PDB file of C-alpha atoms and ligand atoms in Angstrom:
ATOM      1  CA  UNK A  21      18.795  -8.409  29.417  1.00 52.00           C
ATOM      2  CA  UNK A  22      16.575  -5.319  29.313  1.00 57.00           C
ATOM      3  CA  UNK A  23      16.040  -3.902  25.846  1.00 68.00           C
ATOM      4  CA  UNK A  24      16.780  -0.238  25.767  1.00 92.00           C
ATOM      5  CA  UNK A  25      16.285   0.441  22.081  1.00 97.00           C
ATOM      6  CA  UNK A  26      13.178  -0.142  19.999  1.00 98.00           C
ATOM      7  CA  UNK A  27      12.560   0.513  16.330  1.00 98.00           C
ATOM      8  CA  UNK A  28       9.155   1.686  15.114  1.00 98.00           C
ATOM      9  CA  UNK A  29       9.069   1.062  11.361  1.00 98.00           C
ATOM     10  CA  UNK A  30       6.381   2.334   9.020  1.00 97.00           C
ATOM     11  CA  UNK A  31       5.660   4.110   5.765  1.00 95.00           C
ATOM     12  CA  UNK A  32       4.311   7.232   7.506  1.00 96.00           C
ATOM     13  CA  UNK A  33       2.676   8.642   4.350  1.00 94.00           C
ATOM     14  CA  UNK A  34       2.009  10.897   6.143  1.00 94.00           C
ATOM     15  CA  UNK A  35       2.493  10.543   9.871  1.00 95.00           C
ATOM     16  CA  UNK A  36      -0.866  10.817  11.691  1.00 94.00           C
ATOM     17  CA  UNK A  37      -1.894  11.571  15.282  1.00 94.00           C
ATOM     18  CA  UNK A  38      -2.302   7.798  15.621  1.00 92.00           C
ATOM     19  CA  UNK A  39       1.369   7.284  14.745  1.00 95.00           C
ATOM     20  CA  UNK A  40       2.273  10.091  17.170  1.00 96.00           C
ATOM     21  CA  UNK A  41       0.399   8.249  19.905  1.00 95.00           C
ATOM     22  CA  UNK A  42       2.419   5.071  19.253  1.00 96.00           C
ATOM     23  CA  UNK A  43       5.657   7.106  19.164  1.00 97.00           C
ATOM     24  CA  UNK A  44       4.878   8.729  22.537  1.00 97.00           C
ATOM     25  CA  UNK A  45       4.021   5.377  24.106  1.00 96.00           C
ATOM     26  CA  UNK A  46       7.219   3.854  22.714  1.00 97.00           C
ATOM     27  CA  UNK A  47       9.311   6.774  23.940  1.00 98.00           C
ATOM     28  CA  UNK A  48       7.899   6.261  27.437  1.00 97.00           C
ATOM     29  CA  UNK A  49       8.683   2.527  27.393  1.00 96.00           C
ATOM     30  CA  UNK A  50      12.188   2.449  25.918  1.00 97.00           C
ATOM     31  CA  UNK A  51      15.350   4.415  26.533  1.00 97.00           C
ATOM     32  CA  UNK A  52      15.721   5.092  22.836  1.00 98.00           C
ATOM     33  CA  UNK A  53      13.139   4.889  20.092  1.00 98.00           C
ATOM     34  CA  UNK A  54      14.153   4.952  16.444  1.00 98.00           C
ATOM     35  CA  UNK A  55      11.299   5.862  14.114  1.00 98.00           C
ATOM     36  CA  UNK A  56      12.300   4.184  10.876  1.00 98.00           C
ATOM     37  CA  UNK A  57      10.733   5.397   7.678  1.00 98.00           C
ATOM     38  CA  UNK A  58      10.571   2.706   4.999  1.00 95.00           C
ATOM     39  CA  UNK A  59      10.988   3.140   1.279  1.00 90.00           C
ATOM     40  CA  UNK A  60       8.209   0.478   0.989  1.00 76.00           C
ATOM     41  CA  UNK A  61       8.193  -1.124  -2.448  1.00 75.00           C
ATOM     42  CA  UNK A  62       4.596  -2.337  -2.001  1.00 77.00           C
ATOM     43  CA  UNK A  63       3.144   1.187  -1.753  1.00 76.00           C
ATOM     44  CA  UNK A  64       3.482   4.270  -3.958  1.00 82.00           C
ATOM     45  CA  UNK A  65       3.776   7.013  -1.383  1.00 89.00           C
ATOM     46  CA  UNK A  66       2.396  10.502  -1.936  1.00 91.00           C
ATOM     47  CA  UNK A  67       5.296  12.078  -0.025  1.00 94.00           C
ATOM     48  CA  UNK A  68       8.888  11.303  -0.974  1.00 94.00           C
ATOM     49  CA  UNK A  69      11.062   9.528   1.560  1.00 96.00           C
ATOM     50  CA  UNK A  70      12.885  12.815   2.281  1.00 96.00           C
ATOM     51  CA  UNK A  71       9.574  14.621   2.883  1.00 97.00           C
ATOM     52  CA  UNK A  72       8.288  11.880   5.200  1.00 97.00           C
ATOM     53  CA  UNK A  73      11.517  11.841   7.203  1.00 98.00           C
ATOM     54  CA  UNK A  74      11.579  15.642   7.418  1.00 98.00           C
ATOM     55  CA  UNK A  75       7.983  15.766   8.731  1.00 98.00           C
ATOM     56  CA  UNK A  76       8.686  13.014  11.269  1.00 98.00           C
ATOM     57  CA  UNK A  77      11.811  14.809  12.516  1.00 98.00           C
ATOM     58  CA  UNK A  78       9.920  18.044  12.999  1.00 98.00           C
ATOM     59  CA  UNK A  79       6.893  16.553  14.745  1.00 98.00           C
ATOM     60  CA  UNK A  80       9.038  14.509  17.145  1.00 98.00           C
ATOM     61  CA  UNK A  81      11.579  17.247  17.896  1.00 98.00           C
ATOM     62  CA  UNK A  82      10.223  17.660  21.458  1.00 97.00           C
ATOM     63  CA  UNK A  83      10.908  13.996  22.294  1.00 98.00           C
ATOM     64  CA  UNK A  84      14.543  13.810  23.395  1.00 97.00           C
ATOM     65  CA  UNK A  85      14.901  10.021  23.181  1.00 98.00           C
ATOM     66  CA  UNK A  86      13.364   9.695  19.708  1.00 98.00           C
ATOM     67  CA  UNK A  87      15.365   9.804  16.504  1.00 98.00           C
ATOM     68  CA  UNK A  88      14.163   9.447  12.957  1.00 98.00           C
ATOM     69  CA  UNK A  89      15.951   7.497  10.252  1.00 98.00           C
ATOM     70  CA  UNK A  90      15.100   5.883   6.949  1.00 97.00           C
ATOM     71  CA  UNK A  91      15.881   2.403   5.731  1.00 97.00           C
ATOM     72  CA  UNK A  92      15.777   0.270   2.617  1.00 94.00           C
ATOM     73  CA  UNK A  93      15.628  -3.502   2.494  1.00 94.00           C
ATOM     74  CA  UNK A  94      14.419  -5.834   5.209  1.00 96.00           C
ATOM     75  CA  UNK A  95      13.393  -4.294   8.499  1.00 98.00           C
ATOM     76  CA  UNK A  96      15.081  -7.091  10.478  1.00 98.00           C
ATOM     77  CA  UNK A  97      18.429  -6.359   8.792  1.00 98.00           C
ATOM     78  CA  UNK A  98      18.057  -2.708   9.652  1.00 98.00           C
ATOM     79  CA  UNK A  99      17.209  -3.520  13.299  1.00 98.00           C
ATOM     80  CA  UNK A 100      20.170  -5.919  13.506  1.00 97.00           C
ATOM     81  CA  UNK A 101      22.410  -3.169  12.123  1.00 97.00           C
ATOM     82  CA  UNK A 102      21.408  -0.997  15.089  1.00 97.00           C
ATOM     83  CA  UNK A 103      22.036  -3.892  17.464  1.00 96.00           C
ATOM     84  CA  UNK A 104      18.343  -3.723  18.311  1.00 97.00           C
ATOM     85  CA  UNK A 105      16.140  -6.545  19.543  1.00 97.00           C
ATOM     86  CA  UNK A 106      12.705  -4.925  19.485  1.00 98.00           C
ATOM     87  CA  UNK A 107      10.334  -3.866  16.708  1.00 98.00           C
ATOM     88  CA  UNK A 108       7.489  -1.697  17.971  1.00 98.00           C
ATOM     89  CA  UNK A 109       4.122  -1.584  16.204  1.00 97.00           C
ATOM     90  CA  UNK A 110       0.738  -0.112  17.086  1.00 94.00           C
ATOM     91  CA  UNK A 111      -2.460  -2.161  17.042  1.00 92.00           C
ATOM     92  CA  UNK A 112      -5.730  -0.399  16.451  1.00 85.00           C
ATOM     93  CA  UNK A 113      -8.507  -2.632  15.223  1.00 78.00           C
ATOM     94  CA  UNK A 114      -9.047  -6.322  14.544  1.00 75.00           C
ATOM     95  CA  UNK A 115      -8.317  -5.608  10.906  1.00 76.00           C
ATOM     96  CA  UNK A 116      -4.774  -4.551  11.871  1.00 84.00           C
ATOM     97  CA  UNK A 117      -4.317  -7.732  13.856  1.00 89.00           C
ATOM     98  CA  UNK A 118      -4.134 -10.172  10.963  1.00 91.00           C
ATOM     99  CA  UNK A 119      -1.605  -8.135   8.976  1.00 92.00           C
ATOM    100  CA  UNK A 120       0.469  -7.308  11.998  1.00 95.00           C
ATOM    101  CA  UNK A 121       0.645 -10.877  13.269  1.00 95.00           C
ATOM    102  CA  UNK A 122       1.578 -12.062   9.779  1.00 96.00           C
ATOM    103  CA  UNK A 123       4.402  -9.509   9.673  1.00 97.00           C
ATOM    104  CA  UNK A 124       5.539 -10.347  13.194  1.00 98.00           C
ATOM    105  CA  UNK A 125       5.717 -14.090  12.427  1.00 98.00           C
ATOM    106  CA  UNK A 126       7.547 -13.464   9.167  1.00 98.00           C
ATOM    107  CA  UNK A 127      10.041 -11.218  10.930  1.00 98.00           C
ATOM    108  CA  UNK A 128      10.491 -13.801  13.683  1.00 98.00           C
ATOM    109  CA  UNK A 129      11.272 -16.434  11.058  1.00 98.00           C
ATOM    110  CA  UNK A 130      13.855 -14.148   9.461  1.00 98.00           C
ATOM    111  CA  UNK A 131      15.312 -13.063  12.800  1.00 98.00           C
ATOM    112  CA  UNK A 132      14.320 -15.178  15.845  1.00 98.00           C
ATOM    113  CA  UNK A 133      16.276 -12.923  18.200  1.00 97.00           C
ATOM    114  CA  UNK A 134      14.110  -9.897  17.367  1.00 97.00           C
ATOM    115  CA  UNK A 135      10.808  -9.540  19.198  1.00 97.00           C
ATOM    116  CA  UNK A 136       7.816  -7.538  17.930  1.00 98.00           C
ATOM    117  CA  UNK A 137       6.138  -5.587  20.720  1.00 97.00           C
ATOM    118  CA  UNK A 138       2.656  -4.149  20.187  1.00 96.00           C
ATOM    119  CA  UNK A 139       1.119  -1.191  21.936  1.00 95.00           C
ATOM    120  CA  UNK A 140      -2.611  -0.498  21.752  1.00 91.00           C
ATOM    121  CA  UNK A 141      -2.988   2.684  19.767  1.00 85.00           C
ATOM    122  CA  UNK A 142      -5.393   5.148  21.350  1.00 80.00           C
ATOM    123  CA  UNK A 143      -9.077   4.501  20.621  1.00 79.00           C
ATOM    124  CA  UNK A 144      -9.624   8.121  19.576  1.00 79.00           C
ATOM    125  CA  UNK A 145      -7.408   7.594  16.558  1.00 76.00           C
ATOM    126  CA  UNK A 146      -8.386   4.002  15.845  1.00 78.00           C
ATOM    127  CA  UNK A 147     -10.300   4.830  12.662  1.00 80.00           C
ATOM    128  CA  UNK A 148      -7.600   7.020  11.085  1.00 83.00           C
ATOM    129  CA  UNK A 149      -5.501   5.752   8.247  1.00 87.00           C
ATOM    130  CA  UNK A 150      -3.065   7.648   6.072  1.00 87.00           C
ATOM    131  CA  UNK A 151      -5.146   6.732   3.003  1.00 87.00           C
ATOM    132  CA  UNK A 152      -8.332   8.237   4.493  1.00 88.00           C
ATOM    133  CA  UNK A 153      -6.434  11.370   5.411  1.00 91.00           C
ATOM    134  CA  UNK A 154      -4.948  11.730   1.920  1.00 89.00           C
ATOM    135  CA  UNK A 155      -8.422  11.295   0.439  1.00 89.00           C
ATOM    136  CA  UNK A 156     -10.096  13.811   2.780  1.00 90.00           C
ATOM    137  CA  UNK A 157      -7.310  16.352   2.204  1.00 90.00           C
ATOM    138  CA  UNK A 158      -7.770  16.009  -1.585  1.00 88.00           C
ATOM    139  CA  UNK A 159     -11.487  16.727  -1.169  1.00 88.00           C
ATOM    140  CA  UNK A 160     -10.756  19.803   1.002  1.00 88.00           C
ATOM    141  CA  UNK A 161     -11.977  18.020   4.143  1.00 90.00           C
ATOM    142  CA  UNK A 162     -10.798  19.359   7.492  1.00 91.00           C
ATOM    143  CA  UNK A 163      -8.089  16.930   8.535  1.00 92.00           C
ATOM    144  CA  UNK A 164      -6.608  19.174  11.241  1.00 91.00           C
ATOM    145  CA  UNK A 165      -7.757  16.957  14.111  1.00 91.00           C
ATOM    146  CA  UNK A 166      -6.166  13.816  12.619  1.00 93.00           C
ATOM    147  CA  UNK A 167      -2.614  14.940  11.883  1.00 95.00           C
ATOM    148  CA  UNK A 168      -0.017  17.261  13.454  1.00 96.00           C
ATOM    149  CA  UNK A 169      -0.401  20.898  12.264  1.00 96.00           C
ATOM    150  CA  UNK A 170       2.763  20.715  10.161  1.00 97.00           C
ATOM    151  CA  UNK A 171       1.489  17.627   8.329  1.00 96.00           C
ATOM    152  CA  UNK A 172      -1.852  19.373   7.653  1.00 95.00           C
ATOM    153  CA  UNK A 173       0.063  22.269   6.046  1.00 94.00           C
ATOM    154  CA  UNK A 174       2.162  19.918   3.901  1.00 94.00           C
ATOM    155  CA  UNK A 175      -0.969  18.065   2.796  1.00 93.00           C
ATOM    156  CA  UNK A 176      -2.591  21.326   1.737  1.00 89.00           C
ATOM    157  CA  UNK A 177       0.504  22.203  -0.250  1.00 89.00           C
ATOM    158  CA  UNK A 178       0.173  18.843  -2.046  1.00 85.00           C
ATOM    159  CA  UNK A 179      -3.481  19.467  -2.931  1.00 77.00           C
ATOM    160  CA  UNK A 180      -2.949  19.130  -6.702  1.00 72.00           C
ATOM    161  CA  UNK A 181      -1.145  15.786  -6.435  1.00 71.00           C
ATOM    162  CA  UNK A 182      -3.750  14.565  -3.957  1.00 70.00           C
ATOM    163  CA  UNK A 183      -6.622  15.315  -6.342  1.00 71.00           C
ATOM    164  CA  UNK A 184      -4.797  13.338  -9.040  1.00 70.00           C
ATOM    165  CA  UNK A 185      -4.458  10.389  -6.646  1.00 68.00           C
ATOM    166  CA  UNK A 186      -8.204  10.401  -5.853  1.00 66.00           C
ATOM    167  CA  UNK A 187      -9.074  10.608  -9.572  1.00 71.00           C
ATOM    168  CA  UNK A 188      -6.804   7.649 -10.294  1.00 68.00           C
ATOM    169  CA  UNK A 189      -8.582   5.646  -7.558  1.00 66.00           C
ATOM    170  CA  UNK A 190     -11.937   6.667  -9.064  1.00 64.00           C
ATOM    171  CA  UNK A 191     -10.830   5.186 -12.388  1.00 61.00           C
ATOM    172  CA  UNK A 192      -9.800   2.028 -10.549  1.00 57.00           C
ATOM    173  CA  UNK A 193      -6.058   2.464 -11.147  1.00 55.00           C
TER     174      UNK A 193
HETATM  175  N1  LIG B  11      -2.932   5.367  13.921  1.00 86.35           N
HETATM  176  C1  LIG B  11      -3.389   5.718  12.736  1.00 86.35           C
HETATM  177  N2  LIG B  11      -3.067   5.110  11.601  1.00 86.35           N
HETATM  178  C2  LIG B  11      -2.216   4.093  11.684  1.00 86.35           C
HETATM  179  C3  LIG B  11      -1.683   3.670  12.902  1.00 86.35           C
HETATM  180  C4  LIG B  11      -2.066   4.353  14.064  1.00 86.35           C
HETATM  181  N3  LIG B  11      -1.634   4.027  15.254  1.00 86.35           N
HETATM  182  N4  LIG B  11      -0.883   2.632  12.660  1.00 86.35           N
HETATM  183  C5  LIG B  11      -0.937   2.397  11.353  1.00 86.35           C
HETATM  184  N5  LIG B  11      -1.744   3.280  10.752  1.00 86.35           N
HETATM  185  C6  LIG B  11      -2.165   3.282   9.346  1.00 86.35           C
HETATM  186  C7  LIG B  11      -1.344   4.087   8.446  1.00 86.35           C
HETATM  187  O1  LIG B  11      -1.909   5.344   8.299  1.00 86.35           O
HETATM  188  C8  LIG B  11      -1.362   3.272   7.161  1.00 86.35           C
HETATM  189  O2  LIG B  11      -2.528   3.535   6.439  1.00 86.35           O
HETATM  190  P1  LIG B  11      -2.579   3.394   4.849  1.00 86.35           P
HETATM  191  O3  LIG B  11      -2.229   1.946   4.549  1.00 86.35           O
HETATM  192  O4  LIG B  11      -3.974   3.777   4.537  1.00 86.35           O
HETATM  193  O5  LIG B  11      -1.552   4.320   4.274  1.00 86.35           O
HETATM  194  C9  LIG B  11      -1.393   1.892   7.660  1.00 86.35           C
HETATM  195  O6  LIG B  11      -2.042   1.946   8.890  1.00 86.35           O
HETATM  196  C10 LIG B  11      -0.049   1.282   7.888  1.00 86.35           C
HETATM  197  O7  LIG B  11       0.969   2.263   7.824  1.00 86.35           O
HETATM  198  P2  LIG B  11       2.285   2.358   8.680  1.00 86.35           P
HETATM  199  O8  LIG B  11       2.017   2.274  10.131  1.00 86.35           O
HETATM  200  O9  LIG B  11       3.012   3.536   8.175  1.00 86.35           O
HETATM  201  O10 LIG B  11       3.059   1.065   8.365  1.00 86.35           O
HETATM  202  P3  LIG B  11       3.100   0.122   7.141  1.00 86.35           P
HETATM  203  O11 LIG B  11       2.158  -1.008   7.422  1.00 86.35           O
HETATM  204  O12 LIG B  11       2.980   0.833   5.862  1.00 86.35           O
HETATM  205  O13 LIG B  11       4.597  -0.350   7.338  1.00 86.35           O
HETATM  206  C11 LIG B  11       6.503  -1.750   7.123  1.00 86.35           C
HETATM  207  C12 LIG B  11       4.999  -1.562   6.904  1.00 86.35           C
HETATM  208  C13 LIG B  11       7.304  -0.621   6.549  1.00 86.35           C
HETATM  209  C14 LIG B  11       6.786  -1.865   8.617  1.00 86.35           C
HETATM  210  C15 LIG B  11       6.815  -3.093   6.439  1.00 86.35           C
HETATM  211  O14 LIG B  11       6.332  -3.046   5.098  1.00 86.35           O
HETATM  212  C16 LIG B  11       8.291  -3.382   6.405  1.00 86.35           C
HETATM  213  O15 LIG B  11       8.846  -3.780   7.388  1.00 86.35           O
HETATM  214  N6  LIG B  11       8.931  -3.148   5.232  1.00 86.35           N
HETATM  215  C17 LIG B  11      10.355  -3.399   5.035  1.00 86.35           C
HETATM  216  C18 LIG B  11      10.586  -4.636   4.158  1.00 86.35           C
HETATM  217  C19 LIG B  11      10.444  -5.880   4.986  1.00 86.35           C
HETATM  218  O16 LIG B  11      11.170  -6.153   5.910  1.00 86.35           O
HETATM  219  N7  LIG B  11       9.442  -6.684   4.594  1.00 86.35           N
HETATM  220  C20 LIG B  11       9.114  -7.881   5.283  1.00 86.35           C
HETATM  221  C21 LIG B  11       8.190  -7.577   6.439  1.00 86.35           C
HETATM  222  S1  LIG B  11       7.508  -9.091   7.066  1.00 86.35           S
END
């Protein structure tokens, strides 16, 4: 049975051009792509869930078969709730591979009927991470080539909070 719907889960704190590349590839492969923004209890996001969802909705508004939602709890339960069978993730470097395969195997154990499908994220964006972008934005670095314009604006508006985050890292917190 062909799978028409895929779910691309992530923290998206914030969404980068690398994420956009994965979203575009997913939208071209599946009839419907749900970009699912996670609460993520293992990270302390800079942007609230509402802010992350709002940014994602705006930057994907030109993609007719993409919708943005948020979820709490296990990703497999959320995908099952949508009657989905596919989790989409992007692979950039070898360092992603270990984490991603670990997650894919764990999800397969929880839900054997759900398959994780990987797309190779574009090489141009392979070195970007949301953490690096948050750090550069806090230090007034030009991040405009790494994130959609709207995200760059929102990061600038968060400058104060970003500086606090970098200082906390500096103190090893
Ligand atoms: N280009 C650029 N950067 C990318 C990228 C790409 N193509 N793909 C990932 N990244 C970066 C992000 O910027 C982020 O960087 P950061 O860690 O410095 O912030 C990092 O890689 C990963 O972020 P993201 O893609 O947003 O996903 P995530 O790894 O934070 O998402 C969930 C993890 C939400 C999918 C996972 O925790 C989950 O499923 N949670 C729900 C609970 C659950 O079911 N847990 C069991 C899972 S086995």
